[in-house]
Coordinates of N, CA and C in Angstrom, one line a residue:
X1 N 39.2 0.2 9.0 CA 38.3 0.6 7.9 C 39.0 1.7 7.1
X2 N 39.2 1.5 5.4 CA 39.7 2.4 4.6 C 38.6 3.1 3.7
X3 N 38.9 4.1 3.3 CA 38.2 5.0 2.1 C 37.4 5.9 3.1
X4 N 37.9 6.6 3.5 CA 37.3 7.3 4.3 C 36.5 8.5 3.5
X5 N 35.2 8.9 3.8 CA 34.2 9.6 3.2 C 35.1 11.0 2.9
X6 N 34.6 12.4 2.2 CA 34.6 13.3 2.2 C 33.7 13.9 3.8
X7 N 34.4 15.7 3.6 CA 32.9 16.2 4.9 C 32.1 17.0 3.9
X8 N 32.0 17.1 3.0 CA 30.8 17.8 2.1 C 29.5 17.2 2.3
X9 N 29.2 16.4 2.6 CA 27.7 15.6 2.8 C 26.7 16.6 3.0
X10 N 25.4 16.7 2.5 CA 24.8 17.4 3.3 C 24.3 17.6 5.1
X11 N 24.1 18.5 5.5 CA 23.6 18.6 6.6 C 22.2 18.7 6.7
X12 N 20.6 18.4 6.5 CA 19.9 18.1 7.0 C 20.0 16.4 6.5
X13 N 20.4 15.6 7.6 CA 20.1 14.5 8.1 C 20.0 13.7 8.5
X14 N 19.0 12.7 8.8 CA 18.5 11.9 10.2 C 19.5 11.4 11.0
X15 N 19.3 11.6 12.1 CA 19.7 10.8 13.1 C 19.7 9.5 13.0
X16 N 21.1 8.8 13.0 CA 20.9 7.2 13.3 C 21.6 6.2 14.1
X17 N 21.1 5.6 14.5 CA 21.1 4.6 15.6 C 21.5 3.5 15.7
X18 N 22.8 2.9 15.8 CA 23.4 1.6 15.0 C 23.8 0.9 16.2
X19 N 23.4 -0.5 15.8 CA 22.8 -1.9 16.9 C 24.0 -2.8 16.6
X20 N 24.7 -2.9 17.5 CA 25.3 -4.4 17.3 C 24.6 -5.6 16.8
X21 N 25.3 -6.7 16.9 CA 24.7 -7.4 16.9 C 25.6 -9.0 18.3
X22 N 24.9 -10.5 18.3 CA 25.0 -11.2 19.5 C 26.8 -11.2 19.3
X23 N 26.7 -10.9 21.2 CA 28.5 -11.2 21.0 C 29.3 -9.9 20.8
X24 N 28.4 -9.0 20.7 CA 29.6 -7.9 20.3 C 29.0 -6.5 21.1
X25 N 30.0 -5.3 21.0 CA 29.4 -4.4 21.8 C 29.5 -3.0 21.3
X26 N 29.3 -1.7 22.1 CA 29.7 -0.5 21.7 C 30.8 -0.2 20.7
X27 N 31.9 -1.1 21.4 CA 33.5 -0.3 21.4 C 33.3 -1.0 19.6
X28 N 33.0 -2.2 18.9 CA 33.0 -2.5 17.8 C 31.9 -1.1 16.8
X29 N 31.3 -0.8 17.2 CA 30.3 0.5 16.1 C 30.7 1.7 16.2
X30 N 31.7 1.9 17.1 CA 32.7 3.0 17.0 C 33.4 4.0 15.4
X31 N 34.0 2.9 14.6 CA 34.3 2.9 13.5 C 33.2 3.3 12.4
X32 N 32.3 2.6 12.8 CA 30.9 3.1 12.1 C 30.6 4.0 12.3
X33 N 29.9 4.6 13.6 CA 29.8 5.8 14.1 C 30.7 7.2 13.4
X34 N 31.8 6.6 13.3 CA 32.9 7.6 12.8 C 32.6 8.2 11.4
X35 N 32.3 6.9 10.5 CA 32.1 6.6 9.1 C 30.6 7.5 9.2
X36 N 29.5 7.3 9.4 CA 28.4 8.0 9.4 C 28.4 9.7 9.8
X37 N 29.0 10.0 10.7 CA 29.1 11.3 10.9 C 30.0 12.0 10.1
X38 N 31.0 11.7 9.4 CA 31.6 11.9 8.7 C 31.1 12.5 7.2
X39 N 29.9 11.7 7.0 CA 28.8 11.4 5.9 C 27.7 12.8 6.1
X40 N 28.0 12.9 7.1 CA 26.8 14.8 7.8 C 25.9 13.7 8.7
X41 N 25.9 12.2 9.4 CA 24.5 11.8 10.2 C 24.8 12.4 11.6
X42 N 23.7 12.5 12.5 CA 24.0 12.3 14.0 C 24.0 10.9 14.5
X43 N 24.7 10.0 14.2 CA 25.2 9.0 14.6 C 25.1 8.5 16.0
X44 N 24.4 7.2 16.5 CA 25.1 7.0 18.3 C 25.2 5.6 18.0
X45 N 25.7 5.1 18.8 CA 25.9 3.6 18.6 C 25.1 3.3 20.4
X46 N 24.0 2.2 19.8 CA 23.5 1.6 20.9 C 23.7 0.1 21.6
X47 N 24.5 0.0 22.7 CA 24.9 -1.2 23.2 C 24.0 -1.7 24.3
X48 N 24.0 -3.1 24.3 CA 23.3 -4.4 25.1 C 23.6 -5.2 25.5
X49 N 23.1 -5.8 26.2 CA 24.0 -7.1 27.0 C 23.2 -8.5 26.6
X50 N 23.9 -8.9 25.3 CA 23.3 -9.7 24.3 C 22.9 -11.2 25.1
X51 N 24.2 -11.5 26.2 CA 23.4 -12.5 26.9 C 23.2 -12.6 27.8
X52 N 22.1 -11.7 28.1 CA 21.0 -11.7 29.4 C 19.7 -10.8 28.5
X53 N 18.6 -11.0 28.6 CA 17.7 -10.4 29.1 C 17.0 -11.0 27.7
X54 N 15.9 -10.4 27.2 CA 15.2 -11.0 26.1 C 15.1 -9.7 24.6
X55 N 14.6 -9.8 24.1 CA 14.6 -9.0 22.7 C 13.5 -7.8 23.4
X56 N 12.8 -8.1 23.9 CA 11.8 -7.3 24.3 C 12.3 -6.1 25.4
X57 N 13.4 -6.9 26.1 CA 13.5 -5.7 27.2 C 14.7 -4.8 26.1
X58 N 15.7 -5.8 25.6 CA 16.7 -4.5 24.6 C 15.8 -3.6 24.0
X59 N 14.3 -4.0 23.6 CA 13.9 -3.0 22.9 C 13.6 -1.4 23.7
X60 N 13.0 -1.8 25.4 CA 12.6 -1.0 25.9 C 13.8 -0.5 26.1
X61 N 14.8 -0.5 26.4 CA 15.8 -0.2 26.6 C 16.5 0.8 25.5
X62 N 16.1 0.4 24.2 CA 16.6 1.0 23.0 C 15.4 2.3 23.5
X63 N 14.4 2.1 23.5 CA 13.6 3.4 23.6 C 13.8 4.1 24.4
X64 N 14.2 3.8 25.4 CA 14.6 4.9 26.5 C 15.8 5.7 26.0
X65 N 16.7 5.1 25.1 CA 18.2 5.2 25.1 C 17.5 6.8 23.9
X66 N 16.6 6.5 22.7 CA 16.7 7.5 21.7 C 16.1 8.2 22.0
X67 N 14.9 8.0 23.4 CA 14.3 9.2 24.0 C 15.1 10.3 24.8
X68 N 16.2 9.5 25.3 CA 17.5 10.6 25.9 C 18.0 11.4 25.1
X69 N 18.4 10.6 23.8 CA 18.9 11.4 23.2 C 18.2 12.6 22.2
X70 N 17.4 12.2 21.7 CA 16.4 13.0 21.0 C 15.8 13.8 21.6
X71 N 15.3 13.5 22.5 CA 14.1 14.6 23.6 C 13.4 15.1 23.1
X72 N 13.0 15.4 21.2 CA 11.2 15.6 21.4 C 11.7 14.4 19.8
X73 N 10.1 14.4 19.4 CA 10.5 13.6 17.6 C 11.0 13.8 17.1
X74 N 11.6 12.7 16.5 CA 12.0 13.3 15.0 C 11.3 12.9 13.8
X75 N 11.2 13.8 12.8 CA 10.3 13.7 11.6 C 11.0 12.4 10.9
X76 N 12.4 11.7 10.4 CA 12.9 10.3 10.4 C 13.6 10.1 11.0
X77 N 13.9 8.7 11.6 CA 15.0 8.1 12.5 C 15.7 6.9 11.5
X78 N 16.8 7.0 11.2 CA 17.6 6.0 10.6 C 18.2 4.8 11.8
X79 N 18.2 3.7 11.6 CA 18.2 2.7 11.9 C 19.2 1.5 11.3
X80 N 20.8 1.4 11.6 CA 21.4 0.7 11.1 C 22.0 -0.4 12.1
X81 N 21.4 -2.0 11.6 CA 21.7 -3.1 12.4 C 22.5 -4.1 11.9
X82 N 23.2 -4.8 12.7 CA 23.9 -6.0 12.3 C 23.5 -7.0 12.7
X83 N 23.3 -8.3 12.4 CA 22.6 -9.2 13.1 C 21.2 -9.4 13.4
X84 N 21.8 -9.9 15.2 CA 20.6 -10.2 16.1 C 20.5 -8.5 16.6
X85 N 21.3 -7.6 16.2 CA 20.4 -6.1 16.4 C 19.2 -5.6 15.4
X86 N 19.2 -6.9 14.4 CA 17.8 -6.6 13.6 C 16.5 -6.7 14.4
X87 N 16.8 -7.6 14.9 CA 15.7 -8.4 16.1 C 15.6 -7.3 17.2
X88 N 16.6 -6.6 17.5 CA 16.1 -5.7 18.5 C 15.5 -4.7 17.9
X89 N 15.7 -3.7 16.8 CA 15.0 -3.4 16.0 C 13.2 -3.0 15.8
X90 N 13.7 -4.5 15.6 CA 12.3 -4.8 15.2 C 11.0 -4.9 17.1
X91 N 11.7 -5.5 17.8 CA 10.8 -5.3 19.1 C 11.0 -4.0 19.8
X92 N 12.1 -3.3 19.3 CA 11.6 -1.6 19.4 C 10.6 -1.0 18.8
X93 N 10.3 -1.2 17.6 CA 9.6 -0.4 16.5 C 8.4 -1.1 17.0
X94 N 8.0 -2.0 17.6 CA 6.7 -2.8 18.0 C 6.1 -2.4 19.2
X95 N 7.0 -1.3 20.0 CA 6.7 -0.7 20.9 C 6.2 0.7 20.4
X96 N 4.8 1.0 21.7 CA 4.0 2.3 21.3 C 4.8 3.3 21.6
X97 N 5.3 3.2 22.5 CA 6.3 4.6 22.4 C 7.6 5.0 21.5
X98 N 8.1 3.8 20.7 CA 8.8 4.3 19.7 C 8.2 4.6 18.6
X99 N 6.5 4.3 18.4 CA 6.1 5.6 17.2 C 5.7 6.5 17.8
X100 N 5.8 7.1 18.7 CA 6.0 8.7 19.0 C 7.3 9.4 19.3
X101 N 8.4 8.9 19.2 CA 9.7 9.3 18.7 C 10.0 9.7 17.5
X102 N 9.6 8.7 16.5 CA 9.5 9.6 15.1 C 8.7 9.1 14.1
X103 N 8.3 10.4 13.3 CA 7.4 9.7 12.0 C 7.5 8.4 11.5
X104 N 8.8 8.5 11.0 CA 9.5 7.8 10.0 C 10.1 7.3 10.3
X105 N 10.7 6.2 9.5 CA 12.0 4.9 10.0 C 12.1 4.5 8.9
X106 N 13.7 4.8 8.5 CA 14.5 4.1 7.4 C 15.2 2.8 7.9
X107 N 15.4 1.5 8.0 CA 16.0 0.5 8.6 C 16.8 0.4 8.0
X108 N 18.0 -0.3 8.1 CA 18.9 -0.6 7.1 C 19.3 -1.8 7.8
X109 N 19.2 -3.2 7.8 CA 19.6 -4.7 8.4 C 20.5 -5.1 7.3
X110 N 22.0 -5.6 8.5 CA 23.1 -6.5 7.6 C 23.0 -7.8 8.4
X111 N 22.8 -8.7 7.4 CA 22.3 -10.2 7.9 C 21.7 -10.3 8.9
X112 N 20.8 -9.7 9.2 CA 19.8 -10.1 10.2 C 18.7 -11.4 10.0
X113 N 19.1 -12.3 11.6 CA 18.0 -13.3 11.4 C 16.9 -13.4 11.7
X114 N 16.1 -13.1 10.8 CA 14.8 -12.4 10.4 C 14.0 -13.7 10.6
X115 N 14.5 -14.5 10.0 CA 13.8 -15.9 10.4 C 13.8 -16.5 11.2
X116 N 14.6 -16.0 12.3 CA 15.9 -17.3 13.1 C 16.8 -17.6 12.5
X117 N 17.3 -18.1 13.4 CA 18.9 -18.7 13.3 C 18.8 -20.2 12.9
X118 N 18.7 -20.6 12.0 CA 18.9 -22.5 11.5 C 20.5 -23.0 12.8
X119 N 21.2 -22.3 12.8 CA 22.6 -22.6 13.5 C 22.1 -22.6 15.3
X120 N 21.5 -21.9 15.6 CA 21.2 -22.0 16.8 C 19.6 -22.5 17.4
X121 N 19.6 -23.2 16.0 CA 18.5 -24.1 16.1 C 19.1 -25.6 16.1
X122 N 20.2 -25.9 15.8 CA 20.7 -26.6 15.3 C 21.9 -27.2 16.7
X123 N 22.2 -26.1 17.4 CA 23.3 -26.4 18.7 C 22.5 -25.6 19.8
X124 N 21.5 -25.4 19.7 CA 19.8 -25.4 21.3 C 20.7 -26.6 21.9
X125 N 21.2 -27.5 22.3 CA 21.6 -28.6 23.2 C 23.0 -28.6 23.5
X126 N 23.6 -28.0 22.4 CA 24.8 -27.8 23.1 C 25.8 -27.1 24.1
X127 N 25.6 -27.5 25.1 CA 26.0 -26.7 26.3 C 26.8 -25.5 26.5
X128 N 28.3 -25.7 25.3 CA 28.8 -24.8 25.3 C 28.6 -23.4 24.5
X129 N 27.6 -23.9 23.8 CA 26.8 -22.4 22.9 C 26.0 -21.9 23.9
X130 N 25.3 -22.9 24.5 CA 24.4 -21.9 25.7 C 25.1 -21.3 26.4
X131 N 26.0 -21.6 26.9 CA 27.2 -21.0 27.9 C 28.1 -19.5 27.2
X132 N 28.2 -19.9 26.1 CA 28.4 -18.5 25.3 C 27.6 -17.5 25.0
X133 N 26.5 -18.1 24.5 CA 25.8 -17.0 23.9 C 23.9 -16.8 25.3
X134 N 24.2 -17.3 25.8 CA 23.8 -16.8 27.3 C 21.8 -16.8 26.7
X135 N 21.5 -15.6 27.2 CA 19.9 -15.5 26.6 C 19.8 -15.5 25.2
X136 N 20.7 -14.9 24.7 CA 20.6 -15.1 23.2 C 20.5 -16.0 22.2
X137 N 20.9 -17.3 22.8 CA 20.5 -18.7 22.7 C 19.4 -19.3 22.2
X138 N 18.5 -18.4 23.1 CA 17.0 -19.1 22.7 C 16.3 -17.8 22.2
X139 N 16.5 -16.4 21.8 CA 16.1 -15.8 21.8 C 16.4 -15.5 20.0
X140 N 17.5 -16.4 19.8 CA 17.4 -16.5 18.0 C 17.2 -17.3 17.4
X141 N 16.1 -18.2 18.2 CA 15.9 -19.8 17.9 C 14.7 -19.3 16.7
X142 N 14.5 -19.8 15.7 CA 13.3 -19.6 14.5 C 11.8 -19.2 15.3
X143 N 11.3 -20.7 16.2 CA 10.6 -20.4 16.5 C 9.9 -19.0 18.0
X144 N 11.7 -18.7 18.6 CA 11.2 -17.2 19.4 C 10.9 -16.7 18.4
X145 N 11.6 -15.9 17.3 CA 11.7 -15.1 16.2 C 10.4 -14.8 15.9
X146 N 9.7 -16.1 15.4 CA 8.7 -15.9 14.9 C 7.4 -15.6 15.7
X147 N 7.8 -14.9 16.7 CA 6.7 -14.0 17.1 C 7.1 -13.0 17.4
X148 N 8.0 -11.8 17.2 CA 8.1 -10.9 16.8 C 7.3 -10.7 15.5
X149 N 6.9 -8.7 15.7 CA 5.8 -8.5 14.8 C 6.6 -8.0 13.6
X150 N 6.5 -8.1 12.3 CA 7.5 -7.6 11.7 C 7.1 -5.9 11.7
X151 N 8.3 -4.8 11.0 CA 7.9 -3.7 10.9 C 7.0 -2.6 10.5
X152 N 6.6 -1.7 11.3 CA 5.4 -1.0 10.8 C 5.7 -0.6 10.0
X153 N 4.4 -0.3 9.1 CA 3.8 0.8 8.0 C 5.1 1.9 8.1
X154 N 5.4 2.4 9.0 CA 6.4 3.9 9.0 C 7.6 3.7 8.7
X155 N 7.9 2.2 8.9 CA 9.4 1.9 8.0 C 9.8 1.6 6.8
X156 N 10.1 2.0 6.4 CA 11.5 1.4 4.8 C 11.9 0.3 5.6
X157 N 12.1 -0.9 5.1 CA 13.6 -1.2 5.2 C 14.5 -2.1 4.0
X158 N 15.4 -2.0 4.4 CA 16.4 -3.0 3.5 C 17.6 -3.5 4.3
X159 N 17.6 -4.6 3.6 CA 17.8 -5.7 4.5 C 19.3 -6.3 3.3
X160 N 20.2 -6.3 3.4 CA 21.5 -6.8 3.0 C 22.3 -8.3 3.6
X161 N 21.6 -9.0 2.2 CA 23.0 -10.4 3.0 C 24.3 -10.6 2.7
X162 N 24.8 -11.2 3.3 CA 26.5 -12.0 2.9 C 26.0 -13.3 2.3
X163 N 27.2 -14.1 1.9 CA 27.6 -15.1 1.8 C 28.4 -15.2 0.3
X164 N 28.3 -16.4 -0.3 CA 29.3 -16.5 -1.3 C 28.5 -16.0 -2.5
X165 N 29.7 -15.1 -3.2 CA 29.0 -14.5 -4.6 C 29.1 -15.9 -5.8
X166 N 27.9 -16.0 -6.2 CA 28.1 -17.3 -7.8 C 27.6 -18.5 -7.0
X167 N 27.2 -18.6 -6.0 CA 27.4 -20.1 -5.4 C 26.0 -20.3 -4.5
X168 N 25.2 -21.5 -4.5 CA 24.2 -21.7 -3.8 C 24.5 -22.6 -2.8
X169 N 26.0 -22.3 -2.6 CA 26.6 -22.8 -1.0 C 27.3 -21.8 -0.4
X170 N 26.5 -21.7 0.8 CA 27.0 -20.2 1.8 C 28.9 -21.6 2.2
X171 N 29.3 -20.6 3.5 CA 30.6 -20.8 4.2 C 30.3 -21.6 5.2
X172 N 29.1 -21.7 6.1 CA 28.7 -22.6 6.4 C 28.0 -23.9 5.9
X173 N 28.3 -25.2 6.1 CA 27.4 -26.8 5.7 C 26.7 -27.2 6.6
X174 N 26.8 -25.8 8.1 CA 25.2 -26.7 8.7 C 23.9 -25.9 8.5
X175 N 24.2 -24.8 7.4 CA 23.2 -24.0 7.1 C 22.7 -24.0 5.8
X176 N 21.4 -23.8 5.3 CA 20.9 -24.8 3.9 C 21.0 -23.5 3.2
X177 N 21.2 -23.8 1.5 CA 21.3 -22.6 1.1 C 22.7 -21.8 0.8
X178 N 22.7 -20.5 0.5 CA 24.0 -19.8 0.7 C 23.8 -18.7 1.7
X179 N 24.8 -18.8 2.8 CA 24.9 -18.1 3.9 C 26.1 -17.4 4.0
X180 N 26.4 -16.7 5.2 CA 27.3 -15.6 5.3 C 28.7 -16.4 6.6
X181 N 28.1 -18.2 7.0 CA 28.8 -18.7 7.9 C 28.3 -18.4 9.4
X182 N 27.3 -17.3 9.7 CA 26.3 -17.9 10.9 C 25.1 -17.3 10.2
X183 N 24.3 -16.7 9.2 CA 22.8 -16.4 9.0 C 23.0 -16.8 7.7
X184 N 21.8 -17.7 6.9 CA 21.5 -18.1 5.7 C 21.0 -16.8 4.8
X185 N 21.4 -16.2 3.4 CA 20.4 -15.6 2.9 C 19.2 -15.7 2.8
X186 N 18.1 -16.7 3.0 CA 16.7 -17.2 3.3 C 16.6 -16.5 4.7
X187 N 17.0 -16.6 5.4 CA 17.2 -15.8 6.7 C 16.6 -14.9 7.3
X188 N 17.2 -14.2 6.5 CA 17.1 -12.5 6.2 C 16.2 -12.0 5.8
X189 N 15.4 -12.5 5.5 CA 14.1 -12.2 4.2 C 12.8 -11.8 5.5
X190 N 11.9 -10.4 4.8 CA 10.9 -10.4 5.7 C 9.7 -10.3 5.0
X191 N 8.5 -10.6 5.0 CA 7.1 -10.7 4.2 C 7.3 -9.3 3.2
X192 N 7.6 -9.7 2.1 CA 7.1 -8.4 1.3 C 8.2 -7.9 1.2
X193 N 9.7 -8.2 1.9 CA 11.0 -7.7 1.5 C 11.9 -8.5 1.1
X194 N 12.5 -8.3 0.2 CA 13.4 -9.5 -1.0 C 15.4 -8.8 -0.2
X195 N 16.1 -9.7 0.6 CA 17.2 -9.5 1.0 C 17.9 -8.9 -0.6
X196 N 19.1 -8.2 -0.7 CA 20.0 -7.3 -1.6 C 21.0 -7.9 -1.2
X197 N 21.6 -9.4 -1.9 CA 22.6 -9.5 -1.9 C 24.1 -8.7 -1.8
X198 N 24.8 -8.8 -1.1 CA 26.0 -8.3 -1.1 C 27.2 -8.8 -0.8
X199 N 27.3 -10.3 -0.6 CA 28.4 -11.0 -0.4 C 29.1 -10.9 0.9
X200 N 29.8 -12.0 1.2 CA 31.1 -11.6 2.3 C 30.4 -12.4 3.5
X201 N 31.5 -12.1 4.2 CA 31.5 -13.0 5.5 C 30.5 -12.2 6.9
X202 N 29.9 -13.0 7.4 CA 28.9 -12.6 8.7 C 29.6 -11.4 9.3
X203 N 30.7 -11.7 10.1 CA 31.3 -11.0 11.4 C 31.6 -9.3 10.3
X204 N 32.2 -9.3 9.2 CA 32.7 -8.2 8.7 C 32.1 -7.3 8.0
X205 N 30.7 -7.6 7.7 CA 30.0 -6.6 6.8 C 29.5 -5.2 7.5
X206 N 29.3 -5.3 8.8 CA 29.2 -3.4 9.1 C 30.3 -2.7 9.1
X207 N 31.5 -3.5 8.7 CA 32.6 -2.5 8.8 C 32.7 -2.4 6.8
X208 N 32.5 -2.7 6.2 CA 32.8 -2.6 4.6 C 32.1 -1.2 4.7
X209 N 33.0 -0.3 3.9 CA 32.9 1.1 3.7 C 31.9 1.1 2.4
X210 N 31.7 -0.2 1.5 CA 30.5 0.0 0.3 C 29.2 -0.2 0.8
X211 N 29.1 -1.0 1.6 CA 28.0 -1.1 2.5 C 27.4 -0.2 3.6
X212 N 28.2 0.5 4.0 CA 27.9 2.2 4.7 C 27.6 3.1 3.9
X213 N 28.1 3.1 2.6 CA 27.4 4.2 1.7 C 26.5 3.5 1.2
X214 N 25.9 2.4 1.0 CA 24.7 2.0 0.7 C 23.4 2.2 1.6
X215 N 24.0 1.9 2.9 CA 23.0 2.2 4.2 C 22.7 4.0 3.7
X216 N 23.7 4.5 3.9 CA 23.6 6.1 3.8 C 22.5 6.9 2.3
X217 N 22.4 6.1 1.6 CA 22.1 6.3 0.1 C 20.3 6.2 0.9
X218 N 20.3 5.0 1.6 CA 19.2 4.4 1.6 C 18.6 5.4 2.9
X219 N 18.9 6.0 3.8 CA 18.5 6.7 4.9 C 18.7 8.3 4.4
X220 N 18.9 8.8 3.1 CA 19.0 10.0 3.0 C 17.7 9.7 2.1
X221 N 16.3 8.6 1.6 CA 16.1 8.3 0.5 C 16.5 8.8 -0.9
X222 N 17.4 8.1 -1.0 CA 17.9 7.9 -2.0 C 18.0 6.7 -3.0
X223 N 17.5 5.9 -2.5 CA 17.2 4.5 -2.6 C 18.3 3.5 -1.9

């Protein structure tokens, strides 16, 4: 990662919590973590074991993890996800004990499939995706998804996609639409929230340093 921030940032600001996403782990949000603290946040990076368990236990899990860390509320909690860490996210924030952690919740989702996955609706049969991507498999199939609740009243969020800039053809041809090569821009989209284009490929957008000051802009409200 280049352009590294200034340390002048101010110091009152939220705490935030950055989620991988399927397939990937702590040691990848490292770089992030660096980039955000750097910016004045309290930064942690929270890791999962994307293939085993369901969205619901990552959540409880996420809740225990910011109750350690936090140990009483906080008045906002910032929230920056990649992926299928939107989905965890979101079955955090649907738990009653994470609105008593904090008032407020700024989100900030980079390609998250909000809808499901069209791609892993698409290879559900193929053995070797199940073998890869383990619980996570069926757990970003459209129809799991769509019973998650979307986010409460106490969140902001914004939601950022990839794919190709000018073109109503993503990088992927088994996904309709323009996509980022595994989540469609339609994707991303949640009742009442319009995705903020930003181009680029799936795997590489939490690391773009214009995309972290946008997250940051958006969790200090700033817009």
């Amino acid at each position: 990662m280049t352009d590294a921030p200034g340390t002048d940032a101010p110091s009152a600001r939220p705490p935030v919590v950055v989620i991988h996403g399927a397939l990937r782990s702590q040691a990848g949000l490292w770089p992030i973590v660096w980039y955000l603290r750097r910016l004045g946040f309290n930064a942690r990076a929270f890791g999962y074991a994307t293939r085993a368990q369901s969205l619901e236990q990552h959540g409880e899990r996420l809740e225990a993890f910011v109750g350690g860390w936090l140990g009483e509320p906080a008045p906002l909690l910032g929230i920056l996800t990649h992926s299928m860490g939107g989905l965890v996210a979101r079955a955090y924030l649907a738990r009653t004990g994470a609105a008593a952690q904090s008032q407020r919740q700024r989100v900030v989702m980079l390609a998250p499939p909000n809808q499901g996955a069209a791609l892993a609706h698409s290879l559900r049969d193929f053995k070797p995706f199940q073998w890869l991507y383990g619980a996570a498999a069926a757990e970003l199939l459209p129809s799991r998804v769509a019973n998650l609740p979307r986010p409460p009243a106490s969140a902001a969020v914004l939601v950022l996609a990839g794919g190709r800039r000018g073109s109503e053809v993503g990088y992927s041809r088994r996904i309709a639409g323009n996509n980022d090569g595994l989540v469609g821009v339609a994707e991303t989209a949640l009742p009442g929230i319009v995705p903020e284009f930003v181009g680029g490929v799936h795997s590489t957008l939490q690391w773009r340093p214009e995309i972290l000051r946008r997250a940051a802009r958006f969790f200090t409200d700033e817009g």
